Tab-separated table of C-alpha atoms and ligand atoms in Angstrom:
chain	number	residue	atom	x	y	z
Z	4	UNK	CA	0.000	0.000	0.000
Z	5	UNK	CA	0.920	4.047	-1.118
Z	6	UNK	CA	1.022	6.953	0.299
Z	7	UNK	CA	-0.941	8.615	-1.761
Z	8	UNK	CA	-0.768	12.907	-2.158
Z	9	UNK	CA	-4.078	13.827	-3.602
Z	10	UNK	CA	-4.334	17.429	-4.707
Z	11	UNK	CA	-7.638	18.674	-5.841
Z	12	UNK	CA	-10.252	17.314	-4.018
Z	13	UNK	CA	-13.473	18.323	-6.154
Z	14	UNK	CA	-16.651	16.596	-8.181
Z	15	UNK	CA	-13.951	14.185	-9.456
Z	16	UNK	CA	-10.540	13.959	-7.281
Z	17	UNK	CA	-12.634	13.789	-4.239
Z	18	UNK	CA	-14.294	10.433	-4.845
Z	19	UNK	CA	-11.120	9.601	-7.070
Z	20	UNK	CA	-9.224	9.860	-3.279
Z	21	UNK	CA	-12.089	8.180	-1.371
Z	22	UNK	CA	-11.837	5.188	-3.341
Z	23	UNK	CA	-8.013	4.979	-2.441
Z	24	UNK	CA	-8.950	5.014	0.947
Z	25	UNK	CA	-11.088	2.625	0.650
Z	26	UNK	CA	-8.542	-0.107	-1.013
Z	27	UNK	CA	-6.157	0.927	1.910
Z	28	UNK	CA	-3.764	3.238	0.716
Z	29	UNK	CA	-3.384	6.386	3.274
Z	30	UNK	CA	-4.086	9.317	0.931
Z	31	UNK	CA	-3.089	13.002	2.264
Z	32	UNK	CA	-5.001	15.469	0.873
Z	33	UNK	CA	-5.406	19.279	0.101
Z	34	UNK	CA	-8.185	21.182	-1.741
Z	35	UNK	CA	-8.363	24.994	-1.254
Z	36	UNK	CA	-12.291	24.608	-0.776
Z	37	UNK	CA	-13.521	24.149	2.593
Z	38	UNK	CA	-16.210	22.086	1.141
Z	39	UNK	CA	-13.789	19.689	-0.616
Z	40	UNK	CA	-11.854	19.448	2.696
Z	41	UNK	CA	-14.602	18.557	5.106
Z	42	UNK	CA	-16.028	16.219	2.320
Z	43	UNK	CA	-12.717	14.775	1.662
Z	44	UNK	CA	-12.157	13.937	5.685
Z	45	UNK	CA	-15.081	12.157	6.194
Z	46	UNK	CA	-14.720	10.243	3.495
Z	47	UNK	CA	-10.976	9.216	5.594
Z	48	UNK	CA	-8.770	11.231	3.572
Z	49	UNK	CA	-5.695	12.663	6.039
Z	50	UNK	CA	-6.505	16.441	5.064
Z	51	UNK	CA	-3.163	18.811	5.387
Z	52	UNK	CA	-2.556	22.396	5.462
Z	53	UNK	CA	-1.042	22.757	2.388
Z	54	UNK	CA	-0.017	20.949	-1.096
Z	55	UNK	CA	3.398	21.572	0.235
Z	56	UNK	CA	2.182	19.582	3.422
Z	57	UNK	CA	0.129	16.702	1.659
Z	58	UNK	CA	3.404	15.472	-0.401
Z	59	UNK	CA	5.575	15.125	2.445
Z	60	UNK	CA	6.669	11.208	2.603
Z	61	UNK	CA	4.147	10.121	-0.342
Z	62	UNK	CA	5.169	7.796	-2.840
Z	63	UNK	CA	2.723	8.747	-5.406
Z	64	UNK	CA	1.542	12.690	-6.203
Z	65	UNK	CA	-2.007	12.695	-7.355
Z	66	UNK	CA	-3.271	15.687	-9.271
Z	67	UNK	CA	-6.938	16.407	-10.543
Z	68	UNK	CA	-7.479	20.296	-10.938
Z	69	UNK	CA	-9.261	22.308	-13.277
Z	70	UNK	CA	-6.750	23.812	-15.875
Z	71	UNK	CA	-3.302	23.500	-16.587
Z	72	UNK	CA	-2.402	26.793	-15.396
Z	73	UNK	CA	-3.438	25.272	-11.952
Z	74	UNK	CA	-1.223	21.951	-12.333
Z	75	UNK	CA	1.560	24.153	-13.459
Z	76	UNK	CA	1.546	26.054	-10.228
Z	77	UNK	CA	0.716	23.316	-7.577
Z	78	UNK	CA	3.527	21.296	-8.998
Z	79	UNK	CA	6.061	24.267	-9.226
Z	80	UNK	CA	4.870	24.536	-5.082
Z	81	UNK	CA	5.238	20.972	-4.435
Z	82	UNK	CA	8.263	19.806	-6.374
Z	83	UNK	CA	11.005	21.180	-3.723
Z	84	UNK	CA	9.089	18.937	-1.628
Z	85	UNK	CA	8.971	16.078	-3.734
Z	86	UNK	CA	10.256	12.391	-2.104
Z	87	UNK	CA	12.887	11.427	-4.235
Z	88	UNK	CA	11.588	9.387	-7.827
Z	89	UNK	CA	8.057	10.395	-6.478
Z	90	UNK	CA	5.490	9.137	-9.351
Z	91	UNK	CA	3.001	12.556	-10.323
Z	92	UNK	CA	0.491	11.663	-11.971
Z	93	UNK	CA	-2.149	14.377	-13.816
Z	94	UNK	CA	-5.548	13.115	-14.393
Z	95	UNK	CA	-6.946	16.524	-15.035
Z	96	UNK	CA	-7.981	17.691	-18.425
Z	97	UNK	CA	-5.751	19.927	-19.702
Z	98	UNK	CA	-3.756	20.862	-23.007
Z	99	UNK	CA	-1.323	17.822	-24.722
Z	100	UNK	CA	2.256	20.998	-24.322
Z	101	UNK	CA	0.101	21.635	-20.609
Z	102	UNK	CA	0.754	18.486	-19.899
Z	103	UNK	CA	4.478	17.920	-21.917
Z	104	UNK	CA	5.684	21.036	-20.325
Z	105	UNK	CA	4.691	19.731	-16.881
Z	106	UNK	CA	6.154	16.082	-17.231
Z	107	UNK	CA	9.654	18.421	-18.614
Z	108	UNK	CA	9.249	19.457	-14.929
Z	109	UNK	CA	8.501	17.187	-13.116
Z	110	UNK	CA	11.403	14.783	-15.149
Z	111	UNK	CA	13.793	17.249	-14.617
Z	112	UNK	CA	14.092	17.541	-10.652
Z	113	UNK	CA	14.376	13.734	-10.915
Z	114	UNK	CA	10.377	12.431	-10.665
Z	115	UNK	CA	8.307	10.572	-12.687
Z	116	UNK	CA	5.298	11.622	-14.498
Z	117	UNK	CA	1.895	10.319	-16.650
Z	118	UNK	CA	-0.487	12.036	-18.299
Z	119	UNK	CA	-3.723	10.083	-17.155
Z	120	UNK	CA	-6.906	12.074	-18.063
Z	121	UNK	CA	-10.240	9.911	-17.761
Z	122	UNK	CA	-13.750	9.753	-18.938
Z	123	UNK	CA	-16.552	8.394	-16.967
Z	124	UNK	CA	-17.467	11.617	-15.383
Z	125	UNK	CA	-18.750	11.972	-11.366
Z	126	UNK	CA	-20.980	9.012	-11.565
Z	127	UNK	CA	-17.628	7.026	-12.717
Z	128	UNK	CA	-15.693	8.880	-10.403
Z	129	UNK	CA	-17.780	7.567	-7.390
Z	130	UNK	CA	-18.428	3.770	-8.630
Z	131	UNK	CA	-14.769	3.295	-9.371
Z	132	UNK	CA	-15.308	2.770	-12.972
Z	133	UNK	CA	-13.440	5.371	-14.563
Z	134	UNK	CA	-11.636	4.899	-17.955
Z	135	UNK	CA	-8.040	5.958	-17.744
Z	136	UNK	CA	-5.908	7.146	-21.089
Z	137	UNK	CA	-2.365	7.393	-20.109
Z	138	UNK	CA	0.824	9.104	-21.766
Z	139	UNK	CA	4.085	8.567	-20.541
Z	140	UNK	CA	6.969	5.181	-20.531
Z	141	UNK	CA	5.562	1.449	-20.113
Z	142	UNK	CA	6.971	0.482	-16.677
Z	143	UNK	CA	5.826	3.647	-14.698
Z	144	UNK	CA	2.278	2.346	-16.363
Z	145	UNK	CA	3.000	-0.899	-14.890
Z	146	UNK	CA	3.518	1.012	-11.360
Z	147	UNK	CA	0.344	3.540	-11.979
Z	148	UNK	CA	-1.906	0.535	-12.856
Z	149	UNK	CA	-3.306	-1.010	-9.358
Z	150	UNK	CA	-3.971	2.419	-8.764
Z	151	UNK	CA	-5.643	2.807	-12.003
Z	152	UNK	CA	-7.677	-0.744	-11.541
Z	153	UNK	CA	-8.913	1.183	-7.968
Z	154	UNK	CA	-10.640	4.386	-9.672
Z	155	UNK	CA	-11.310	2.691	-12.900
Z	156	UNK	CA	-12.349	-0.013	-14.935
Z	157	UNK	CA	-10.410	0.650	-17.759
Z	158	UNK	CA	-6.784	2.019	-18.488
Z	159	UNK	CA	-5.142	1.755	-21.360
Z	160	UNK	CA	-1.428	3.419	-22.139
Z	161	UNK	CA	-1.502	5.516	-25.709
Z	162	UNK	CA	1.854	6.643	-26.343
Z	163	UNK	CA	4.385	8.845	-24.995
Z	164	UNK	CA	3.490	12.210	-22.615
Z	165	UNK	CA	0.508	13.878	-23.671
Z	166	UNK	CA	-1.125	11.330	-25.702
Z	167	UNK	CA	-3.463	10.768	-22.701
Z	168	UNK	CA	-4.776	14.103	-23.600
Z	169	UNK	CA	-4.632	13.753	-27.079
Z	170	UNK	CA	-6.871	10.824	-27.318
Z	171	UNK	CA	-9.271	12.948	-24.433
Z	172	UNK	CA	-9.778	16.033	-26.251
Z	173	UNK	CA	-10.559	13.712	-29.426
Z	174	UNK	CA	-13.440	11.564	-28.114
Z	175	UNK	CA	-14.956	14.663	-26.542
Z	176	UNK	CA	-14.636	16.711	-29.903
Z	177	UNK	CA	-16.626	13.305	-31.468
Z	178	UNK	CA	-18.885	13.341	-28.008
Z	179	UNK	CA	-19.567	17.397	-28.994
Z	180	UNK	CA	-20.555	16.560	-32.540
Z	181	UNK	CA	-22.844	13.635	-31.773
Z	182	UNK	CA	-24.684	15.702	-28.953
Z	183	UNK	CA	-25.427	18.107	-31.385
Z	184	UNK	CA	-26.013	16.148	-33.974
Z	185	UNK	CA	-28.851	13.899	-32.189
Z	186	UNK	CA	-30.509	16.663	-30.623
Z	187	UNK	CA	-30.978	18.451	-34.417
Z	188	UNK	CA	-31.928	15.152	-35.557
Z	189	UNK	CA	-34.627	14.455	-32.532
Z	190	UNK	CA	-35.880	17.899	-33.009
Z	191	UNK	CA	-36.440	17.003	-36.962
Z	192	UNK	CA	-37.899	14.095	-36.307
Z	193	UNK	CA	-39.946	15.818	-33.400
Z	194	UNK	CA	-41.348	18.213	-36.320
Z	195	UNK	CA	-42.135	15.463	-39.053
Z	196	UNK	CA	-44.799	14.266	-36.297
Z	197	UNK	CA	-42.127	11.100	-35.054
Z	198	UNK	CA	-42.533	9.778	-31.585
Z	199	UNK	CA	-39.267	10.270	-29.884
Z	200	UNK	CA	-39.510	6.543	-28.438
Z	201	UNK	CA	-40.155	5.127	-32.064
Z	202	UNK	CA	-37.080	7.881	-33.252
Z	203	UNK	CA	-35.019	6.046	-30.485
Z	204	UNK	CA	-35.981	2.558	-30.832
Z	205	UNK	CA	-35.085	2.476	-34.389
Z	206	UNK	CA	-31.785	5.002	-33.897
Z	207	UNK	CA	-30.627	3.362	-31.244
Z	208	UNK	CA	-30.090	-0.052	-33.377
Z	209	UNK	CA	-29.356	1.336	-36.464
Z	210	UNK	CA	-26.286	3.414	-37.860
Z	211	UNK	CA	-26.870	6.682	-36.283
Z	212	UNK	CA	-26.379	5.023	-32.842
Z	213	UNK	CA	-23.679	6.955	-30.519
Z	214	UNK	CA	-23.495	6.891	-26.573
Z	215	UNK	CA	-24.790	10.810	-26.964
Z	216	UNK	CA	-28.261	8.779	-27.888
Z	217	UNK	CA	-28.218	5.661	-26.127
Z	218	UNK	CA	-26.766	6.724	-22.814
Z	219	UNK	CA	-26.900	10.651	-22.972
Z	220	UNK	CA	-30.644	11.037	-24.773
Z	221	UNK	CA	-31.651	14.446	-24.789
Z	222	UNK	CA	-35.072	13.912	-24.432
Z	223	UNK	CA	-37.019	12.836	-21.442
Z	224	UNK	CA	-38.381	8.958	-21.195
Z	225	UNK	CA	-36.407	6.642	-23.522
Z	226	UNK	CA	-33.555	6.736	-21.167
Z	227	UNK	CA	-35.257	6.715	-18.099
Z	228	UNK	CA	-31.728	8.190	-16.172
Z	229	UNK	CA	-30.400	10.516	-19.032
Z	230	UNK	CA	-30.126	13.792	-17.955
Z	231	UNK	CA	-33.056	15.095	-19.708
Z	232	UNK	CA	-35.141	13.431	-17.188
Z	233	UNK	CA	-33.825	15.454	-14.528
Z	234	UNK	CA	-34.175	19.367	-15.534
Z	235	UNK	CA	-30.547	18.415	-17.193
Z	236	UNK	CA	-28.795	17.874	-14.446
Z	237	UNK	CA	-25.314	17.029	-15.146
Z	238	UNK	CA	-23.964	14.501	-16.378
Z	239	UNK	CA	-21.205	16.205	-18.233
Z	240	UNK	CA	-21.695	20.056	-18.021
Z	241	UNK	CA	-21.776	22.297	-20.895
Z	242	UNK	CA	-19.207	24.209	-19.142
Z	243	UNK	CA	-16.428	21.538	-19.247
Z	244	UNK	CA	-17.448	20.240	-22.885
Z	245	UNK	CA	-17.115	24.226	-23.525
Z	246	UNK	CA	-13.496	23.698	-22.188
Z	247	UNK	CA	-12.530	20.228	-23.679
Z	248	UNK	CA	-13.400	21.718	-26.989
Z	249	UNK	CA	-11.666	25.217	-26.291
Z	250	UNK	CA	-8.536	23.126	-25.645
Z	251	UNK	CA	-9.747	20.793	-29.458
Z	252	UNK	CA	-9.848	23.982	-31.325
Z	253	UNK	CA	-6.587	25.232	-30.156
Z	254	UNK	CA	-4.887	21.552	-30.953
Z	255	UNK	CA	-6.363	21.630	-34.230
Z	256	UNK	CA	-4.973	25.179	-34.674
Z	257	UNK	CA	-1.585	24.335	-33.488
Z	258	UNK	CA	-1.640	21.524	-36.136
Z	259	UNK	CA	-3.532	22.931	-39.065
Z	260	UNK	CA	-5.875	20.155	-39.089
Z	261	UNK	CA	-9.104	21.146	-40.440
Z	262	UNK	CA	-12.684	19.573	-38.511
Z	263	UNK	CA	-15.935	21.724	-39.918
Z	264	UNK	CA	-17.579	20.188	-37.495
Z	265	UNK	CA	-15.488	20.439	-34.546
Z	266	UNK	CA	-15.656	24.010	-34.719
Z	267	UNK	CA	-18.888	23.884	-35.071
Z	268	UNK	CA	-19.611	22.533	-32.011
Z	269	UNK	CA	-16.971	24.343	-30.876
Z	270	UNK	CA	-18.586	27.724	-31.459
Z	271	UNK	CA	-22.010	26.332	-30.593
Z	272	UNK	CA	-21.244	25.269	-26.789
Z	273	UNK	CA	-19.504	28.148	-26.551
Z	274	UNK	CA	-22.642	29.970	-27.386
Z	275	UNK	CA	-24.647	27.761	-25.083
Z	276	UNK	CA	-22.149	28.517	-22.162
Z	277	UNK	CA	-22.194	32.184	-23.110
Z	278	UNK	CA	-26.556	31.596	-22.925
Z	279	UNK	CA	-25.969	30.882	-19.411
Z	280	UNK	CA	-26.304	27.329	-19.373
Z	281	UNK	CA	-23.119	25.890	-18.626
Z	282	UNK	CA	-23.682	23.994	-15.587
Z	283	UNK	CA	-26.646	22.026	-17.651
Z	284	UNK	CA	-25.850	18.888	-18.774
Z	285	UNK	CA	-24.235	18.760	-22.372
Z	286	UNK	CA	-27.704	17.298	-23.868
Z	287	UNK	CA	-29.051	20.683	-22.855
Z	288	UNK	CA	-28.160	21.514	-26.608
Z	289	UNK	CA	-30.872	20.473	-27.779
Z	290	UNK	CA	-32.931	23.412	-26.480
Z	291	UNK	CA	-30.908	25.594	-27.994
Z	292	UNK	CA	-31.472	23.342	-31.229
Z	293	UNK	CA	-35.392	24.186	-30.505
Z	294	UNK	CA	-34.832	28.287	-30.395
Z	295	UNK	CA	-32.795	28.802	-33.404
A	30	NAD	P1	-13.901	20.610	-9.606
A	30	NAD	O1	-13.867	22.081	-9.857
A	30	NAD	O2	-15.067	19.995	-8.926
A	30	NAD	O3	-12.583	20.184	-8.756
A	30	NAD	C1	-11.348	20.798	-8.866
A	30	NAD	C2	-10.856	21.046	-7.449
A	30	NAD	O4	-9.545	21.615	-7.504
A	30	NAD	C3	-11.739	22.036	-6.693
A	30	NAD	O5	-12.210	21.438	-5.496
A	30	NAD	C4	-10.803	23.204	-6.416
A	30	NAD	O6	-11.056	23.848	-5.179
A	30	NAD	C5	-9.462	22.517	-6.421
A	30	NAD	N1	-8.343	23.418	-6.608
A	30	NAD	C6	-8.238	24.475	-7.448
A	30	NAD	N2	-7.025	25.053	-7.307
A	30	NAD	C7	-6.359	24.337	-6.384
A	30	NAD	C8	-5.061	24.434	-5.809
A	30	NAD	N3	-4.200	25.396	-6.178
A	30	NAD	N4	-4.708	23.528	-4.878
A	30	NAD	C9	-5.576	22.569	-4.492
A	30	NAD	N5	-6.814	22.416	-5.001
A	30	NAD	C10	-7.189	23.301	-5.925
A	30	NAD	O7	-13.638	19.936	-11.027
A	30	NAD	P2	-13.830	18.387	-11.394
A	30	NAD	O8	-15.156	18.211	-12.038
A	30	NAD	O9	-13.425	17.549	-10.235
A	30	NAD	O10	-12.767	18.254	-12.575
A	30	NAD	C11	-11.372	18.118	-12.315
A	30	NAD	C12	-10.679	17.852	-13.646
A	30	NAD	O11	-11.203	16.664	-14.232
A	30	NAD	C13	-10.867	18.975	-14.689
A	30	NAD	O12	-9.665	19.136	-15.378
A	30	NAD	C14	-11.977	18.428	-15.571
A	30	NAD	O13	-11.905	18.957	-16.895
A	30	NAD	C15	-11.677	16.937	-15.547
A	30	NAD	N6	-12.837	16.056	-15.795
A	30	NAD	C16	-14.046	16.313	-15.211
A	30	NAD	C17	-15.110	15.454	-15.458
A	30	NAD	C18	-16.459	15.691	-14.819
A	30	NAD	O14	-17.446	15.082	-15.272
A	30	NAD	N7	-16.571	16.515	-13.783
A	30	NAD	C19	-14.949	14.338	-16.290
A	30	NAD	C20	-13.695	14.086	-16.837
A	30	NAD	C21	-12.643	14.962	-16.580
């Protein structure tokens, strides 16, 4: 068993942590929320003072944070405190040079580092059935992975640094066109008089299937737990889809690649964040689909 530093102790990091506890490990913790703190120590998580404070002796340094501006600074602050060939790892979402310029870091004061994003959002979070996409060399994989097989259900190593984020800012520029794309068709078929439970029952086993229909429907009834059954509760906000996307359009930018339609739905949750709605669920677009 680890000592565990676990910094960022939100929606995600703090069941992330709990579930560490929970297979044994001791996990030292710091959030800057009061609300993440008290959350995080009754859930057994040895809360400290300080990031500085929560690394001290641990094995393994656990990030999950909102941006990589964030991870830049708490690791700057916690490296000189480092235990020597301490593994980081970085499971927030944050931009594929974000995350190559912190491994550069991290490598260079003598530490190990993965890139280790995950999909599976709060729900996954909590049932330990995250999927993990990790960047960074084979046998600090092989160390990362009972850790991984704790939070998760999947992991699966992509490549070197930063292709963790790589293949995460992918699949959510696909997730971002498919939400979009099913709410403009539901709303057609709405329109040509179709029953959105026939619309589903045929979709949903034919080619125009995705999880943005099956799981994620963004209309009330066929999925009796989609968020459109709950005021669109999230789920996966509009507000991080907004900034998985932001951080799509600047990677296809950096590489010239061209994607119509992941600028599209680029610019359109954007817009929907910009509406107001960003802490609706992602499915929420299809309102918006409704008003234009
Ligand atoms: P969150 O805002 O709930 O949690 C982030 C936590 O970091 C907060 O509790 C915040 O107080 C804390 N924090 C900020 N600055 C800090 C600092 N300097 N030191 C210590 N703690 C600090 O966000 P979340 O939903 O848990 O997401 C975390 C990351 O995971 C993000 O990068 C997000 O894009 C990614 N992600 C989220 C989901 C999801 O469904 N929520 C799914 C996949 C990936």
């Amino acid at each position: 068993m680890s000592t565990i530093a676990f910094i960022g102790l939100g929606n995600m990091g703090g069941p992330m942590a709990a579930n560490l506890v929970k297979a044994g490990h001791i996990v030292r913790g710091f959030d800057v929320m009061e609300e993440a703190k008290t959350k995080a120590r009754q859930n057994g998580i040895d809360v400290q003072e300080s990031a500085t404070a929560a690394v001290e002796g641990a094995q393994v340094i656990y990030t999950m944070l909102p941006n990589g501006k964030l991870v830049d600074a708490v690791l700057t602050e916690v490296l000189p405190s480092a235990s020597a060939g301490a593994l980081f790892i970085d499971s927030s979402t944050i931009a594929v040079a974000d995350a190559r310029a912190a491994a550069e870091k991290v490598q260079a004061a003598g530490h190990r580092f993965l890139d280790a994003p995950v999909s599976g959002g709060i729900v996954g979070a909590e049932a330990g059935t995250l999927a993990f996409m990790v960047g960074g060399d084979e046998e600090v994989f092989g160390e990362a992975r009972p850790l991984f097989d704790v939070m998760g259900r999947s992991a699966t190593l992509c490549g070197d640094i930063g292709s963790g984020q790589a293949v995460k800012i992918c699949n959510n520029m696909i997730l971002g066109v498919h939400q979009i794309a099913v709410a403009e068709a539901m709303v057609l078929g709405e329109r040509l008089g179709l029953d959105p439970q026939a619309f589903f029952d045929v979709v949903s086993n034919s080619t125009g299937a995705s999880w943005a229909l099956t799981t994620n429907c963004p209309v009330p009834g066929p999925v009796p737990n989609s968020p459109a059954n709950n005021d669109f509760k999230p789920g996966f906000a509009n507000a991080l889809m907004n900034k998985d996307l932001g951080l799509a359009k600047a990677a296809l930018e950096e590489t010239g690649t061209s994607a119509v339609l992941g600028q599209a739905a680029a610019a359109f949750y954007q817009e929907t964040v910009d509406a107001g709605f960003g802490d609706k669920d992602c499915s929420y677009v299809i309102e918006l689909v409704r008003d234009r």
